[in-house]
Amino acid sequence: MRMKDRLVDQAKKLTSSGVVVRVVSNDRVMRLATGVMDAKNRLRAARERAAEAWDILLNGHALPNIDPSLDDEAGVHGATPSRAAARRPAAPAAPAASGAGLSVVEETASSEAPRERGVASRPHVNGVGANGAGSNGAGTYVAAAAEQQLATQMAARTSLARIGGRDVFEKAYKFMTADNARAMGVYPFFRPLDFNNGPEAQLEGRTVIMLGSNNYLGLTTHPKVREAARNAIDKYGTSMTGSRLVNGSMRLHNELEQKLAAYHGKEAGLVFTTGYQVNIATISALLSNKRSVAMIDKDDHASIYDGVRLAQAAGARMVRYKHSDPAALDSALSEIADTEGALVITDGVFSAQGEIASLPGIVEVVKKHKARLLVDDAHALGVIGPGGRGTAAHFGLGKEVDLIGGTFSKSLASIGGWLVGERKVLDYIQHFAYSFLFAASAAPPCVAAAMASLEVMQEEPWRQEKLRENFTYMRTELQRLGFELGKTETAVIPIYIRDDLKTVMMWKSLLDDYSLYVNPFITPGVPPKQQVLRTSYMATHERKHLDHALEAFEKVGKKFGVI
């Protein structure tokens, strides 16, 4: 073995030791290193902020609206902003959402990258410089240095979306974090699976235990569901090749709409092409003028935020209230004008926290102020409530919630979306929501698979019972090990790490060393200090899968000093 290779091998062993990992991922060490390494970028950012402030002073440009993940409490009814939040100017960022990760927010150091398009500066492979040499030509870039570089990039980001000029691609060429993370072997997103069969999956040729799927009832491979999809292809083909408005509606859509409405005890149902489309279409259609107010939980799903943004384009207002806090909602609704109408929108089960909304208190407040209520039950259907009917049924409030919506892509084992409520309201939405009117309709095999899943859900109640048994077991055991899990009550169990780099490195260790697939949620996908390893469970997980996962969590948690 060459001397260089031996040095690299020794460096890898050293940096993978528990002591080094704990030091490298320690918050205080990271903050100190970030401050030293990013001084130049901080000065540049300060100059940019000063120039922007001067431009606003001269030209009167309005500051951009703040989004949830920039400040967890800013502009939220019922929350007290921190002193730091009160001092800093508002700037755009991504909303708190079910998904997370590296988005349009990027490091200020990107301007230092080579001018060649798409080339990461000083690429690293497994923590070692691509040429095997350090910056001084004498040493090597070890994993700790590579991880430190990634941490610096994570900590020193500014919005690339604000970069403007003659070339609209400029921001894309300056987006380097994903390339650098891929080169370092720590990029956790968009990993292509070879095969996914429920509790286990194939990733890059090896079997992994899947704790990152929303296939809660394990119906994606159910014989009845598969057969329904095959039969629909044979009978109807693969697509309707048109929107519901013109040639895209078929009796199959209407049949599923009727079954969904009956299942939830509502007058009518409406089938959409995606679950995301449900919120975009419903919110933008109902909140279509300056006398409309979207009243949303600050931790609502990204699709809700996007629906509200479309409504804002028509003049509607957005008001956020403190997470799952009826008193804060009451305060916010008390402040709207008599001439304004409010639609209160909340997740039934919050997709990152696994927490059930405080629906009894929310319903009481909504009725008090004569507002309307939309509940997104994407992560509740099949998981909670009698017969898996979701959040409203869980609390016995099915008749009190105006609209309930969700997706096929979780318990219903397909792709598409659904909404139930009063017939006249749904009829209005389907005639006035552009994203419904001009989108191709849900494909026949997708609709048939969702309908079969709805039937299986009712025919095989053991699946919901087994799911509850599995996630209760994991919640109890993870808490016993010392992990922080928040207020989860469902099949989504977040393990709070509260640090970007440590979250990513724990994800990598769980996958590489224990073949355990989980989802890392880091900023800006979640608010600062809310970083988690999101785990989710299925009715088809066996105890051997869960016990292997617990063993892995214990070892990795101790290695990184989390427990």
XYZ file of C-alpha atoms in Angstrom:
563
model
C 0.000 0.000 0.000
C 1.332 3.420 -0.920
C 2.102 5.917 1.808
C -0.688 8.207 0.599
C -3.224 5.381 0.730
C -2.126 4.389 4.221
C -2.520 7.977 5.417
C -5.995 8.165 3.911
C -6.991 4.842 5.499
C -5.727 5.929 8.908
C -7.502 9.271 8.592
C -10.801 7.524 7.818
C -10.458 5.265 10.855
C -9.609 8.208 13.087
C -12.478 10.399 11.941
C -15.039 7.610 12.283
C -14.249 7.102 15.953
C -16.889 8.121 18.449
C -14.694 10.741 20.156
C -13.836 12.560 16.933
C -17.425 12.392 15.686
C -18.732 13.940 18.916
C -16.141 16.739 18.779
C -16.742 17.491 15.098
C -20.521 17.579 15.538
C -20.487 19.544 18.828
C -22.565 22.717 18.472
C -20.038 25.023 20.140
C -17.141 23.658 18.116
C -19.168 24.049 14.946
C -20.161 27.619 15.751
C -16.569 28.574 16.495
C -15.265 26.976 13.320
C -18.054 28.501 11.265
C -17.341 31.971 12.608
C -13.652 31.729 11.783
C -14.039 30.130 8.358
C -16.927 32.300 7.227
C -15.691 35.751 8.246
C -15.136 36.791 4.633
C -18.585 35.670 3.601
C -20.202 37.415 6.562
C -18.582 40.694 5.547
C -19.805 40.212 1.991
C -23.332 39.447 3.246
C -23.264 42.569 5.434
C -22.311 44.696 2.419
C -25.180 43.132 0.447
C -27.660 43.849 3.238
C -26.460 47.439 3.483
C -26.802 47.905 -0.280
C -30.289 46.421 -0.175
C -31.300 48.696 2.701
C -30.001 51.728 0.777
C -31.934 50.636 -2.311
C -35.127 50.287 -0.257
C -34.553 53.732 1.248
C -34.121 55.326 -2.198
C -36.725 53.414 -4.194
C -39.268 52.391 -1.586
C -39.182 48.693 -2.404
C -41.104 46.595 0.104
C -39.318 43.949 2.123
C -40.272 40.396 1.088
C -42.713 38.430 3.213
C -41.236 36.132 5.798
C -41.737 32.360 5.549
C -41.919 29.878 8.428
C -38.504 28.286 8.382
C -36.590 31.570 8.467
C -38.011 32.342 11.883
C -40.066 29.782 13.747
C -42.177 32.418 15.487
C -42.116 35.578 13.315
C -45.567 36.869 12.413
C -47.337 34.048 14.251
C -50.371 34.775 16.438
C -49.755 33.490 19.942
C -45.951 33.496 19.660
C -43.407 35.981 20.981
C -40.598 36.652 18.488
C -37.076 36.429 19.841
C -34.968 39.570 20.135
C -32.813 38.392 17.286
C -35.861 37.846 15.115
C -37.135 41.317 15.909
C -33.833 42.846 14.775
C -33.278 41.017 11.511
C -35.053 41.928 8.260
C -37.536 39.597 6.657
C -36.358 37.468 3.749
C -37.831 34.629 1.757
C -37.256 30.991 2.621
C -38.998 27.668 2.178
C -42.083 26.809 4.280
C -42.094 24.240 7.013
C -43.057 21.156 5.174
C -43.420 17.306 5.113
C -40.349 17.156 2.917
C -37.031 18.711 3.838
C -33.540 19.432 2.708
C -31.370 21.539 0.469
C -33.645 23.895 -1.426
C -33.246 27.334 -2.954
C -31.200 28.432 0.017
C -27.456 28.266 -0.516
C -24.105 29.305 0.857
C -22.728 32.802 0.337
C -19.421 31.106 -0.429
C -20.846 29.958 -3.750
C -19.390 33.008 -5.465
C -15.955 31.600 -4.671
C -16.626 28.458 -6.707
C -14.818 27.926 -10.021
C -16.448 29.601 -12.992
C -16.874 26.283 -14.809
C -20.580 25.493 -14.802
C -21.685 22.590 -12.641
C -18.231 21.933 -11.123
C -18.000 21.834 -7.357
C -15.107 23.694 -5.808
C -12.409 21.420 -4.387
C -14.413 18.167 -4.803
C -14.245 15.511 -2.105
C -14.841 11.806 -2.290
C -15.488 10.030 1.024
C -13.937 12.980 2.796
C -10.713 12.995 0.774
C -9.666 15.523 -1.861
C -10.109 14.159 -5.364
C -6.381 14.477 -5.985
C -5.518 12.964 -2.622
C -3.627 16.061 -1.521
C -4.439 18.854 0.886
C -4.512 22.539 0.041
C -0.842 22.880 0.893
C 0.070 19.865 -1.263
C 1.537 17.994 1.699
C -1.396 16.511 3.580
C -4.823 15.059 2.800
C -8.364 16.272 3.213
C -9.812 13.965 5.825
C -13.452 13.307 6.497
C -13.556 15.747 9.401
C -12.404 18.590 7.162
C -14.954 17.641 4.519
C -17.721 17.499 7.102
C -16.577 20.842 8.473
C -16.807 22.317 4.998
C -20.349 21.008 4.607
C -21.288 22.365 8.034
C -19.926 25.779 7.063
C -21.978 25.730 3.882
C -25.094 24.756 5.809
C -24.554 27.472 8.394
C -23.663 30.311 5.986
C -26.502 30.262 3.478
C -28.403 33.068 1.854
C -31.264 32.809 -0.594
C -30.121 32.076 -4.130
C -33.616 32.995 -5.253
C -32.697 36.653 -4.711
C -29.872 36.553 -7.251
C -30.933 38.441 -10.368
C -29.410 39.714 -13.576
C -29.325 39.124 -17.299
C -28.899 35.365 -16.959
C -31.686 33.682 -14.999
C -29.524 30.536 -14.805
C -26.873 32.318 -12.698
C -28.384 31.119 -9.426
C -28.319 27.542 -10.728
C -24.597 27.706 -11.497
C -23.937 29.017 -7.975
C -25.901 26.218 -6.304
C -23.044 24.042 -5.023
C -24.149 22.366 -1.794
C -25.800 19.374 -3.476
C -22.751 18.755 -5.694
C -20.382 19.020 -2.744
C -22.528 16.739 -0.576
C -22.698 14.143 -3.375
C -18.934 14.233 -3.785
C -18.500 13.746 -0.045
C -20.940 10.830 0.023
C -23.344 12.575 2.426
C -26.150 13.628 0.085
C -29.334 12.067 1.498
C -31.959 13.067 -1.070
C -33.273 11.729 -4.385
C -31.657 8.336 -3.802
C -33.078 5.978 -6.464
C -34.419 2.713 -5.056
C -33.972 -0.429 -7.136
C -37.061 -2.002 -5.638
C -39.491 -1.191 -2.842
C -41.597 -3.981 -1.408
C -42.898 -2.392 1.778
C -40.940 -3.091 4.983
C -37.792 -3.848 2.987
C -36.356 -2.211 -0.125
C -33.409 -2.575 -2.485
C -31.009 0.381 -2.611
C -27.958 0.218 -4.838
C -28.069 -3.564 -4.867
C -28.498 -4.200 -1.144
C -31.483 -4.822 1.094
C -32.429 -2.089 3.551
C -35.159 -1.900 6.181
C -37.536 0.850 5.068
C -38.445 3.307 7.826
C -38.926 6.198 5.416
C -42.130 5.344 3.580
C -45.719 6.522 4.000
C -47.101 3.141 2.910
C -48.782 2.948 6.313
C -51.072 -0.018 5.685
C -48.662 -1.824 3.348
C -51.184 -1.899 0.502
C -48.912 -1.067 -2.463
C -48.273 -4.774 -3.012
C -51.669 -6.116 -1.919
C -52.961 -8.624 -4.514
C -56.373 -6.949 -4.756
C -54.844 -3.510 -5.316
C -52.431 -4.785 -7.962
C -55.204 -6.651 -9.743
C -57.446 -3.564 -9.757
C -54.698 -1.493 -11.400
C -54.012 -4.185 -14.022
C -57.689 -4.586 -14.846
C -58.104 -0.810 -15.205
C -55.257 -0.694 -17.719
C -56.782 -3.544 -19.667
C -60.217 -1.910 -19.716
C -59.492 1.843 -19.881
C -55.864 2.176 -20.965
C -53.103 4.074 -19.191
C -54.446 7.651 -19.304
C -57.473 9.787 -20.160
C -55.136 12.297 -21.941
C -57.236 15.257 -20.896
C -58.601 17.263 -17.989
C -61.724 16.460 -15.997
C -63.341 19.488 -17.658
C -63.333 18.007 -21.147
C -62.560 14.362 -21.908
C -60.878 13.302 -18.662
C -63.895 12.421 -16.491
C -65.104 8.849 -16.395
C -67.518 6.779 -14.336
C -64.551 5.340 -12.432
C -63.772 8.818 -11.025
C -67.405 9.342 -10.027
C -67.606 5.925 -8.374
C -64.581 6.614 -6.187
C -65.901 10.081 -5.323
C -69.167 8.559 -4.103
C -67.356 5.930 -2.042
C -65.046 8.492 -0.416
C -68.019 10.705 0.474
C -69.957 7.792 1.991
C -66.880 6.594 3.897
C -66.510 10.021 5.542
C -70.226 10.676 5.960
C -70.158 13.670 3.605
C -72.477 14.747 0.822
C -69.997 14.633 -2.067
C -66.421 13.861 -3.060
C -63.957 15.102 -5.656
C -60.965 13.218 -7.082
C -57.794 15.094 -8.068
C -54.680 14.091 -9.983
C -52.358 14.585 -6.982
C -52.695 15.233 -3.279
C -50.670 18.433 -3.636
C -53.214 19.669 -6.154
C -56.041 19.291 -3.613
C -54.749 22.130 -1.450
C -53.601 24.338 -4.321
C -56.973 24.068 -6.066
C -59.255 24.250 -3.031
C -57.558 27.178 -1.301
C -57.038 29.295 -4.431
C -60.638 28.757 -5.584
C -62.265 29.611 -2.246
C -59.986 32.528 -1.278
C -60.229 34.522 -4.489
C -60.467 38.175 -3.461
C -59.302 40.850 -1.016
C -62.023 39.960 1.499
C -60.632 36.459 2.021
C -58.261 35.341 4.757
C -56.293 32.094 4.932
C -55.857 31.244 8.617
C -53.187 28.551 8.801
C -51.224 26.640 11.410
C -47.615 27.752 11.082
C -46.497 24.115 10.656
C -48.914 23.313 7.838
C -47.738 21.353 4.801
C -45.986 23.092 1.889
C -48.955 22.436 -0.408
C -51.123 24.542 1.893
C -48.621 27.389 1.778
C -48.518 27.183 -2.017
C -52.306 27.226 -2.212
C -52.321 30.323 -0.023
C -49.715 32.007 -2.253
C -52.018 31.529 -5.240
C -54.857 33.027 -3.218
C -52.649 35.968 -2.242
C -52.115 36.701 -5.926
C -55.883 37.323 -6.087
C -55.740 39.614 -3.049
C -56.370 37.249 -0.150
C -54.446 37.596 3.100
C -52.476 34.950 4.998
C -52.443 34.844 8.793
C -50.464 32.195 10.669
C -51.310 31.087 14.181
C -49.174 29.289 16.757
C -48.882 25.582 16.095
C -51.951 23.588 17.182
C -53.045 26.387 19.536
C -56.809 27.138 19.548
C -56.294 30.198 21.787
C -53.902 31.711 19.255
C -56.381 30.928 16.479
C -59.121 32.615 18.495
C -56.974 35.721 18.862
C -56.154 35.798 15.154
C -59.787 35.376 14.072
C -60.832 38.136 16.481
C -58.715 40.603 14.511
C -60.160 40.088 11.041
C -62.640 42.636 9.725
C -66.389 42.046 9.694
C -66.265 42.225 5.910
C -63.668 39.428 5.660
C -64.265 35.686 5.533
C -61.754 33.183 6.901
C -60.866 29.647 5.905
C -58.986 27.909 8.717
C -56.623 25.255 7.353
C -54.755 22.675 9.388
C -53.053 19.349 8.924
C -54.907 16.595 10.726
C -51.656 14.767 11.472
C -48.567 16.920 10.996
C -46.273 15.183 8.558
C -42.943 15.962 10.245
C -43.983 15.755 13.911
C -46.562 12.943 13.831
C -48.676 15.112 16.127
C -52.480 15.156 15.913
C -54.047 18.611 15.575
C -56.002 19.993 18.531
C -59.180 19.649 16.513
C -61.809 19.930 19.292
C -60.524 23.362 20.318
C -60.051 24.448 16.696
C -63.619 23.459 15.778
C -64.996 25.386 18.759
C -63.107 28.531 17.748
C -64.080 28.195 14.080
C -67.755 27.925 14.994
C -67.475 30.883 17.369
C -66.182 33.159 14.610
C -68.389 31.722 11.830
C -65.346 30.729 9.798
C -64.901 27.598 7.696
C -62.517 24.695 8.287
C -60.406 22.555 5.945
C -58.473 19.607 7.391
C -55.671 17.974 5.379
C -55.799 14.311 6.409
C -52.959 13.041 4.204
C -51.178 11.353 7.133
C -54.308 10.525 9.123
C -56.343 8.430 6.676
C -55.916 4.758 7.523
C -53.890 5.616 10.634
C -56.264 7.120 13.210
C -60.005 7.243 13.778
C -62.600 4.450 13.639
C -62.008 2.429 10.487
C -59.049 4.689 9.657
C -61.357 7.591 8.833
C -58.920 10.207 10.062
C -58.714 13.136 12.440
C -62.320 14.341 12.510
C -63.579 10.797 13.131
C -60.850 10.302 15.766
C -62.450 13.104 17.797
C -66.049 12.348 16.772
C -66.227 15.641 14.851
C -66.888 14.418 11.323
C -70.009 16.559 10.913
C -68.312 19.666 12.308
C -65.478 19.869 9.754
C -66.499 21.556 6.497
C -63.912 20.054 4.155
C -61.577 17.072 4.530
C -58.909 16.344 1.951
C -55.952 14.098 1.424
C -53.877 12.025 -0.944
C -53.880 8.544 -2.464
C -50.108 8.322 -2.087
C -50.020 7.069 1.489
C -52.580 4.655 2.913
C -54.429 4.422 -0.420
C -51.296 3.081 -2.159
C -51.636 5.104 -5.352
C -51.194 8.598 -6.813
C -53.959 11.193 -6.674
C -55.951 13.273 -4.226
C -59.421 13.551 -2.707
C -61.710 16.092 -1.096
C -65.080 15.576 0.619
C -67.699 18.073 1.785
C -70.894 19.775 0.656
C -71.846 19.151 -2.974
C -72.279 22.848 -3.845
C -68.870 23.752 -2.422
C -67.094 20.991 -4.335
C -69.030 21.895 -7.479
C -67.767 25.473 -7.166
C -64.174 24.308 -6.679
C -64.208 22.100 -9.755
C -65.493 25.009 -11.872
C -63.219 27.746 -10.479
C -59.885 26.117 -9.574
C -57.531 26.542 -12.540
C -55.165 23.856 -11.238
C -58.088 21.417 -11.380
C -59.691 22.654 -14.594
C -56.533 22.545 -16.691
C -54.689 19.532 -15.255
C -54.900 16.074 -16.795
C -57.214 13.812 -14.822
C -56.059 10.999 -12.563
C -55.105 7.937 -14.620
C -57.505 4.932 -14.548
C -55.056 2.476 -12.902
C -54.325 5.034 -10.153
C -58.026 5.586 -9.468
C -58.738 1.851 -9.491
C -55.845 1.113 -7.123
C -57.019 3.798 -4.684
C -60.580 2.457 -4.763
C -59.366 -1.087 -4.104
C -57.210 0.187 -1.216
C -60.219 1.937 0.314
C -62.104 -1.350 0.170
C -59.231 -3.383 1.653
C -58.873 -0.833 4.445
C -62.438 -1.607 5.508
C -62.249 -5.349 4.835
C -59.012 -5.868 6.784
C -59.202 -3.765 9.979
C -56.279 -5.748 11.413
C -53.955 -3.574 9.359
C -54.759 -0.435 11.327
C -54.519 -2.387 14.584
C -51.122 -3.829 13.601
C -49.889 -0.393 12.540
C -50.836 1.052 15.929
C -49.113 -1.842 17.685
C -45.917 -1.233 15.675
C -45.662 2.527 16.125
C -46.601 2.308 19.814
C -43.828 -0.237 20.359
C -41.253 1.923 18.577
C -42.302 5.098 20.372
C -42.053 3.389 23.757
C -38.668 1.807 23.059
C -37.099 4.895 21.488
C -38.171 6.962 24.492
C -36.714 4.307 26.788
C -33.378 4.629 24.975
C -33.407 8.363 25.682
C -34.348 9.848 22.310
C -36.438 13.008 22.106
C -39.580 12.316 20.064
C -41.783 15.363 20.595
C -45.553 14.881 20.805
C -46.006 12.163 18.204
C -49.088 9.964 18.541
C -49.080 8.321 15.135
C -47.068 6.281 12.633
C -44.721 9.241 12.058
C -42.059 9.286 14.775
C -39.481 12.096 14.567
C -36.179 11.657 16.372
C -35.010 15.172 17.234
C -31.323 15.809 16.570
C -31.515 19.631 16.374
C -28.371 20.018 14.263
C -28.030 19.905 10.470
C -24.667 18.174 10.157
C -25.260 15.691 12.961
C -28.619 14.762 11.405
C -27.012 14.046 8.032
C -24.100 12.103 9.524
C -26.413 9.957 11.654
C -28.547 9.246 8.587
C -25.410 8.141 6.730
C -24.248 5.876 9.562
C -27.668 4.244 9.905
C -27.759 3.533 6.170
C -24.120 2.561 5.590
C -23.482 0.595 8.769
C -26.916 -0.871 9.582
C -28.858 -0.838 6.273
C -31.574 1.271 7.869
C -33.374 3.772 5.646
C -34.754 6.879 7.370
C -35.404 10.456 6.217
C -33.216 13.352 7.439
C -35.111 16.647 7.716
C -32.767 19.629 7.911
C -33.123 23.402 7.500
C -34.609 25.125 5.617
C -37.133 22.298 5.218
C -37.727 22.504 8.965
C -37.197 25.524 11.232
C -33.809 26.009 12.936
C -33.186 23.611 15.835
C -36.031 21.362 14.649
C -33.850 18.975 12.612
C -35.024 15.381 12.863
C -34.551 11.889 11.588
C -38.091 11.208 10.464
C -39.158 7.595 10.795
C -42.486 6.117 9.729
C -43.963 2.686 10.227
C -46.176 0.193 8.409
C -48.638 -2.496 9.340
C -46.389 -4.941 7.475
C -43.258 -4.315 9.568
C -42.344 -7.424 11.548
C -40.854 -7.350 15.033
C -37.456 -8.404 13.629
C -37.399 -5.227 11.500
C -38.247 -3.040 14.475
C -35.750 -4.669 16.837
C -32.939 -4.321 14.278
C -33.853 -0.652 13.930
C -33.776 -0.122 17.695
C -30.328 -1.725 17.942
C -29.062 0.555 15.167
C -30.587 3.685 16.707
C -29.026 2.902 20.073
C -25.524 2.423 18.657
C -25.611 5.426 16.345
C -27.269 7.619 18.969
C -24.460 6.860 21.435
C -21.781 7.293 18.759
C -22.956 10.833 18.034
C -23.707 11.754 21.647
C -27.472 12.119 21.132
C -28.316 9.628 23.889
